[in-house]
């Protein structure tokens, strides 16, 4: 890889050659991919990028850690819409708000960005089997992206994973192990199995390439905003790979001089499971927490990428905010009604956090903000119905419709 210099441990600084099979440092720390920004600057310009017709995350190939001749995996991942959300901005009392809907990815979450990268690197490594543990979305996205590329998958999910995600896994033909236990126990079992059978490892906090896939969400936001840097970007946090990846993408753009400042990150977690935000708020190391939230994708009591996430939040001068399940459900409804965007609970937690910070007066009224929706609501319809209610249900007769409208206080307009 001409654009990559090496991988470096974020804990002890040890350097590694960037081979496709990289995992953690011998000290247990997570590796970070270090680029040759001079090479990238010489080979990619904003104008060259603007002329590209590839509307996927692979349009940023010069900024990604793959060989020049590695084919992009088959599913079209990334280049999700960035909507200007005027009505929602008005509701929150801020000047400019954009909603980045990553729920439109092929398996309906931001995790596709990491899984597409995992498939590309597995192909470089000559692997035929990929494995991961996941709260659900990493699993379904790996299964889908691998199926399209003709690779087999072994997937470990906690028993609580919503049915929509399990249905995706079964449809994509993964070998699925539903672990009767927490995400932490699920992760540990997957780790042992991966060691035993030598599968390619798609655990995002172990395989350093996966954050590099996730960083494309940051690259896209900036290109879609024509390189005008927003003041804040709000996103939900579980293991911490997503927010760390987002930050990496922004820092890459800063390093090659395409943006002249960096936004502040807003790290949103659930009140019932917020070890990373608690560490920031207390200025201390993170400690494990229970996994008490309906936002299953971010119910991560032992975050696997806390180091990179904490660094990203601190470096950006970021804000942390914890929201209740009720606030997450309210945000789900609000995004649906003001933007037509349907997010799963963890998908809208960034927006819920932003709303709360606005209500607390912590975001200036003239701020410009991007809120990333990280997963689609169809993955977890039970919680969407719980948040928004059941429809009017009647036999097919006009007089009953009139009565139902009267009962429900529906005033019919034209
Ligand atoms: C995985 C996930 C997150 C959080 O990403 P981490 O890397 O675990 O912090 C947020 N939202 C959704 C929908 C996810 O699937
Ligand atoms: Zn190390």
PDB file of C-alpha atoms in Angstrom, residues 67-230:
ATOM      1  CA  UNK A  67      -3.844  -2.194  -2.268  1.00  0.00           C
ATOM      2  CA  UNK A  68      -4.461  -0.271  -5.474  1.00  0.00           C
ATOM      3  CA  UNK A  69      -5.716  -3.372  -7.288  1.00  0.00           C
ATOM      4  CA  UNK A  70      -7.961  -4.719  -4.526  1.00  0.00           C
ATOM      5  CA  UNK A  71     -11.479  -4.825  -5.963  1.00  0.00           C
ATOM      6  CA  UNK A  72     -14.258  -2.964  -4.143  1.00  0.00           C
ATOM      7  CA  UNK A  73     -16.672  -5.535  -2.653  1.00  0.00           C
ATOM      8  CA  UNK A  74     -19.926  -5.962  -4.607  1.00  0.00           C
ATOM      9  CA  UNK A  75     -22.512  -4.269  -2.370  1.00  0.00           C
ATOM     10  CA  UNK A  76     -22.821  -0.509  -2.794  1.00  0.00           C
ATOM     11  CA  UNK A  77     -21.928   0.937   0.623  1.00  0.00           C
ATOM     12  CA  UNK A  78     -21.863   4.591   1.629  1.00  0.00           C
ATOM     13  CA  UNK A  79     -22.667   7.868  -0.119  1.00  0.00           C
ATOM     14  CA  UNK A  80     -25.757   8.082   2.054  1.00  0.00           C
ATOM     15  CA  UNK A  81     -27.871  11.224   1.806  1.00  0.00           C
ATOM     16  CA  UNK A  82     -27.157  14.302   3.908  1.00  0.00           C
ATOM     17  CA  UNK A  83     -30.475  16.097   4.326  1.00  0.00           C
ATOM     18  CA  UNK A  84     -30.828  19.717   5.359  1.00  0.00           C
ATOM     19  CA  UNK A  85     -33.316  19.398   8.217  1.00  0.00           C
ATOM     20  CA  UNK A  86     -34.829  22.882   8.508  1.00  0.00           C
ATOM     21  CA  UNK A  87     -37.988  21.902  10.358  1.00  0.00           C
ATOM     22  CA  UNK A  88     -36.053  19.933  12.951  1.00  0.00           C
ATOM     23  CA  UNK A  89     -33.499  22.757  13.307  1.00  0.00           C
ATOM     24  CA  UNK A  90     -36.401  25.124  14.064  1.00  0.00           C
ATOM     25  CA  UNK A  91     -37.737  22.710  16.665  1.00  0.00           C
ATOM     26  CA  UNK A  92     -34.345  22.487  18.339  1.00  0.00           C
ATOM     27  CA  UNK A  93     -33.664  26.220  18.089  1.00  0.00           C
ATOM     28  CA  UNK A  94     -30.460  26.026  16.050  1.00  0.00           C
ATOM     29  CA  UNK A  95     -29.545  27.703  12.788  1.00  0.00           C
ATOM     30  CA  UNK A  96     -28.451  24.822  10.578  1.00  0.00           C
ATOM     31  CA  UNK A  97     -28.970  21.096  10.988  1.00  0.00           C
ATOM     32  CA  UNK A  98     -28.159  18.262   8.616  1.00  0.00           C
ATOM     33  CA  UNK A  99     -29.234  14.658   9.070  1.00  0.00           C
ATOM     34  CA  UNK A 100     -26.960  12.017   7.563  1.00  0.00           C
ATOM     35  CA  UNK A 101     -29.101   8.908   7.032  1.00  0.00           C
ATOM     36  CA  UNK A 102     -26.769   5.938   7.142  1.00  0.00           C
ATOM     37  CA  UNK A 103     -29.745   3.622   7.551  1.00  0.00           C
ATOM     38  CA  UNK A 104     -29.982   3.508   3.750  1.00  0.00           C
ATOM     39  CA  UNK A 105     -26.858   1.351   3.440  1.00  0.00           C
ATOM     40  CA  UNK A 106     -27.358  -2.116   1.885  1.00  0.00           C
ATOM     41  CA  UNK A 107     -27.916  -3.899   5.199  1.00  0.00           C
ATOM     42  CA  UNK A 108     -29.326  -0.724   6.747  1.00  0.00           C
ATOM     43  CA  UNK A 109     -26.653   0.545   9.109  1.00  0.00           C
ATOM     44  CA  UNK A 110     -23.365   2.444   9.202  1.00  0.00           C
ATOM     45  CA  UNK A 111     -21.662  -0.889  10.018  1.00  0.00           C
ATOM     46  CA  UNK A 112     -21.667  -1.655   6.290  1.00  0.00           C
ATOM     47  CA  UNK A 113     -18.741   0.740   5.951  1.00  0.00           C
ATOM     48  CA  UNK A 114     -16.617  -1.425   8.253  1.00  0.00           C
ATOM     49  CA  UNK A 115     -17.880  -4.687   6.775  1.00  0.00           C
ATOM     50  CA  UNK A 116     -17.105  -3.631   3.225  1.00  0.00           C
ATOM     51  CA  UNK A 117     -13.562  -2.920   4.396  1.00  0.00           C
ATOM     52  CA  UNK A 118     -13.442  -6.280   6.228  1.00  0.00           C
ATOM     53  CA  UNK A 119     -14.408  -8.104   3.036  1.00  0.00           C
ATOM     54  CA  UNK A 120     -11.785  -6.209   1.017  1.00  0.00           C
ATOM     55  CA  UNK A 121      -9.054  -7.019   3.551  1.00  0.00           C
ATOM     56  CA  UNK A 122     -10.163 -10.655   3.890  1.00  0.00           C
ATOM     57  CA  UNK A 123      -9.845 -10.977   0.122  1.00  0.00           C
ATOM     58  CA  UNK A 124      -6.327  -9.487   0.301  1.00  0.00           C
ATOM     59  CA  UNK A 125      -5.505 -12.000   3.037  1.00  0.00           C
ATOM     60  CA  UNK A 126      -6.863 -14.831   0.899  1.00  0.00           C
ATOM     61  CA  UNK A 127      -9.352 -15.756   3.642  1.00  0.00           C
ATOM     62  CA  UNK A 128     -12.544 -17.647   2.837  1.00  0.00           C
ATOM     63  CA  UNK A 129     -14.207 -17.303   6.242  1.00  0.00           C
ATOM     64  CA  UNK A 130     -14.839 -14.170   8.318  1.00  0.00           C
ATOM     65  CA  UNK A 131     -16.155 -14.059  11.869  1.00  0.00           C
ATOM     66  CA  UNK A 132     -17.324 -11.457  14.335  1.00  0.00           C
ATOM     67  CA  UNK A 133     -19.295 -10.846  17.462  1.00  0.00           C
ATOM     68  CA  UNK A 134     -21.783  -8.043  17.404  1.00  0.00           C
ATOM     69  CA  UNK A 135     -24.746  -6.480  19.109  1.00  0.00           C
ATOM     70  CA  UNK A 136     -26.475  -7.138  15.756  1.00  0.00           C
ATOM     71  CA  UNK A 137     -25.595  -4.666  13.033  1.00  0.00           C
ATOM     72  CA  UNK A 138     -21.929  -5.559  12.567  1.00  0.00           C
ATOM     73  CA  UNK A 139     -23.188  -9.110  12.264  1.00  0.00           C
ATOM     74  CA  UNK A 140     -25.884  -8.508   9.686  1.00  0.00           C
ATOM     75  CA  UNK A 141     -23.681  -6.193   7.665  1.00  0.00           C
ATOM     76  CA  UNK A 142     -20.788  -8.644   7.655  1.00  0.00           C
ATOM     77  CA  UNK A 143     -23.099 -11.496   6.668  1.00  0.00           C
ATOM     78  CA  UNK A 144     -24.553  -9.498   3.773  1.00  0.00           C
ATOM     79  CA  UNK A 145     -21.332  -8.010   2.442  1.00  0.00           C
ATOM     80  CA  UNK A 146     -19.539 -11.363   2.737  1.00  0.00           C
ATOM     81  CA  UNK A 147     -22.381 -13.261   1.049  1.00  0.00           C
ATOM     82  CA  UNK A 148     -22.207 -10.915  -1.927  1.00  0.00           C
ATOM     83  CA  UNK A 149     -18.466 -11.591  -2.184  1.00  0.00           C
ATOM     84  CA  UNK A 150     -18.849 -15.368  -1.856  1.00  0.00           C
ATOM     85  CA  UNK A 151     -17.293 -15.619   1.619  1.00  0.00           C
ATOM     86  CA  UNK A 152     -18.633 -17.621   4.558  1.00  0.00           C
ATOM     87  CA  UNK A 153     -19.380 -16.072   7.946  1.00  0.00           C
ATOM     88  CA  UNK A 154     -19.560 -17.209  11.563  1.00  0.00           C
ATOM     89  CA  UNK A 155     -21.496 -14.741  13.649  1.00  0.00           C
ATOM     90  CA  UNK A 156     -21.904 -14.443  17.418  1.00  0.00           C
ATOM     91  CA  UNK A 157     -24.759 -12.277  18.708  1.00  0.00           C
ATOM     92  CA  UNK A 158     -26.243 -11.848  22.181  1.00  0.00           C
ATOM     93  CA  UNK A 159     -29.636 -13.516  22.617  1.00  0.00           C
ATOM     94  CA  UNK A 160     -31.315 -10.114  22.971  1.00  0.00           C
ATOM     95  CA  UNK A 161     -30.519  -9.078  19.339  1.00  0.00           C
ATOM     96  CA  UNK A 162     -33.758  -7.817  17.696  1.00  0.00           C
ATOM     97  CA  UNK A 163     -35.511 -10.201  15.311  1.00  0.00           C
ATOM     98  CA  UNK A 164     -35.023  -7.957  12.275  1.00  0.00           C
ATOM     99  CA  UNK A 165     -31.262  -8.306  12.568  1.00  0.00           C
ATOM    100  CA  UNK A 166     -31.464 -12.042  13.185  1.00  0.00           C
ATOM    101  CA  UNK A 167     -33.707 -12.354  10.109  1.00  0.00           C
ATOM    102  CA  UNK A 168     -31.029 -10.609   8.038  1.00  0.00           C
ATOM    103  CA  UNK A 169     -28.370 -13.008   9.324  1.00  0.00           C
ATOM    104  CA  UNK A 170     -30.414 -16.072   8.492  1.00  0.00           C
ATOM    105  CA  UNK A 171     -31.278 -14.684   5.047  1.00  0.00           C
ATOM    106  CA  UNK A 172     -27.633 -13.991   4.231  1.00  0.00           C
ATOM    107  CA  UNK A 173     -26.753 -17.579   5.144  1.00  0.00           C
ATOM    108  CA  UNK A 174     -24.419 -16.936   8.079  1.00  0.00           C
ATOM    109  CA  UNK A 175     -23.724 -19.601  10.678  1.00  0.00           C
ATOM    110  CA  UNK A 176     -25.297 -17.800  13.625  1.00  0.00           C
ATOM    111  CA  UNK A 177     -24.539 -18.480  17.263  1.00  0.00           C
ATOM    112  CA  UNK A 178     -26.992 -16.718  19.565  1.00  0.00           C
ATOM    113  CA  UNK A 179     -25.210 -16.516  22.911  1.00  0.00           C
ATOM    114  CA  UNK A 180     -27.391 -16.727  25.996  1.00  0.00           C
ATOM    115  CA  UNK A 181     -25.635 -13.926  27.833  1.00  0.00           C
ATOM    116  CA  UNK A 182     -24.418 -10.350  27.590  1.00  0.00           C
ATOM    117  CA  UNK A 183     -22.550  -8.776  24.698  1.00  0.00           C
ATOM    118  CA  UNK A 184     -19.401  -9.091  26.760  1.00  0.00           C
ATOM    119  CA  UNK A 185     -19.803 -12.879  27.015  1.00  0.00           C
ATOM    120  CA  UNK A 186     -20.644 -13.011  23.310  1.00  0.00           C
ATOM    121  CA  UNK A 187     -17.457 -11.130  22.426  1.00  0.00           C
ATOM    122  CA  UNK A 188     -15.281 -13.403  24.587  1.00  0.00           C
ATOM    123  CA  UNK A 189     -16.687 -16.576  23.024  1.00  0.00           C
ATOM    124  CA  UNK A 190     -16.130 -15.216  19.510  1.00  0.00           C
ATOM    125  CA  UNK A 191     -12.560 -14.355  20.408  1.00  0.00           C
ATOM    126  CA  UNK A 192     -11.839 -17.896  21.552  1.00  0.00           C
ATOM    127  CA  UNK A 193     -13.476 -19.410  18.458  1.00  0.00           C
ATOM    128  CA  UNK A 194     -11.574 -17.099  16.103  1.00  0.00           C
ATOM    129  CA  UNK A 195      -8.305 -18.113  17.777  1.00  0.00           C
ATOM    130  CA  UNK A 196      -9.195 -21.793  17.569  1.00  0.00           C
ATOM    131  CA  UNK A 197     -10.182 -21.856  13.895  1.00  0.00           C
ATOM    132  CA  UNK A 198      -8.117 -18.965  12.502  1.00  0.00           C
ATOM    133  CA  UNK A 199     -10.998 -17.159  10.805  1.00  0.00           C
ATOM    134  CA  UNK A 200     -10.534 -13.619   9.476  1.00  0.00           C
ATOM    135  CA  UNK A 201     -11.467 -11.336  12.377  1.00  0.00           C
ATOM    136  CA  UNK A 202     -14.074  -8.631  11.810  1.00  0.00           C
ATOM    137  CA  UNK A 203     -14.238  -7.441  15.394  1.00  0.00           C
ATOM    138  CA  UNK A 204     -13.924  -3.709  14.876  1.00  0.00           C
ATOM    139  CA  UNK A 205     -11.996  -3.054  18.053  1.00  0.00           C
ATOM    140  CA  UNK A 206      -9.383  -5.676  17.130  1.00  0.00           C
ATOM    141  CA  UNK A 207      -9.013  -5.299  13.372  1.00  0.00           C
ATOM    142  CA  UNK A 208      -7.560  -1.794  12.874  1.00  0.00           C
ATOM    143  CA  UNK A 209      -8.778  -1.515   9.264  1.00  0.00           C
ATOM    144  CA  UNK A 210     -12.432  -1.376  10.183  1.00  0.00           C
ATOM    145  CA  UNK A 211     -12.404   2.118  11.701  1.00  0.00           C
ATOM    146  CA  UNK A 212     -10.833   3.166   8.403  1.00  0.00           C
ATOM    147  CA  UNK A 213     -13.974   1.975   6.657  1.00  0.00           C
ATOM    148  CA  UNK A 214     -16.131   3.825   9.155  1.00  0.00           C
ATOM    149  CA  UNK A 215     -14.179   7.022   8.648  1.00  0.00           C
ATOM    150  CA  UNK A 216     -15.757   7.358   5.211  1.00  0.00           C
ATOM    151  CA  UNK A 217     -18.871   8.737   6.935  1.00  0.00           C
ATOM    152  CA  UNK A 218     -16.763  11.747   7.944  1.00  0.00           C
ATOM    153  CA  UNK A 219     -15.201  12.087   4.485  1.00  0.00           C
ATOM    154  CA  UNK A 220     -18.659  12.057   2.917  1.00  0.00           C
ATOM    155  CA  UNK A 221     -20.154  14.598   5.297  1.00  0.00           C
ATOM    156  CA  UNK A 222     -17.396  17.020   4.401  1.00  0.00           C
ATOM    157  CA  UNK A 223     -17.609  16.456   0.656  1.00  0.00           C
ATOM    158  CA  UNK A 224     -21.407  16.800   0.791  1.00  0.00           C
ATOM    159  CA  UNK A 225     -21.018  20.085   2.684  1.00  0.00           C
ATOM    160  CA  UNK A 226     -18.530  21.221   0.035  1.00  0.00           C
ATOM    161  CA  UNK A 227     -15.783  21.204   2.703  1.00  0.00           C
ATOM    162  CA  UNK A 228     -17.557  23.769   4.921  1.00  0.00           C
ATOM    163  CA  UNK A 229     -16.883  22.436   8.415  1.00  0.00           C
ATOM    164  CA  UNK A 230     -19.893  22.216  10.759  1.00  0.00           C
TER     165      UNK A 230
END
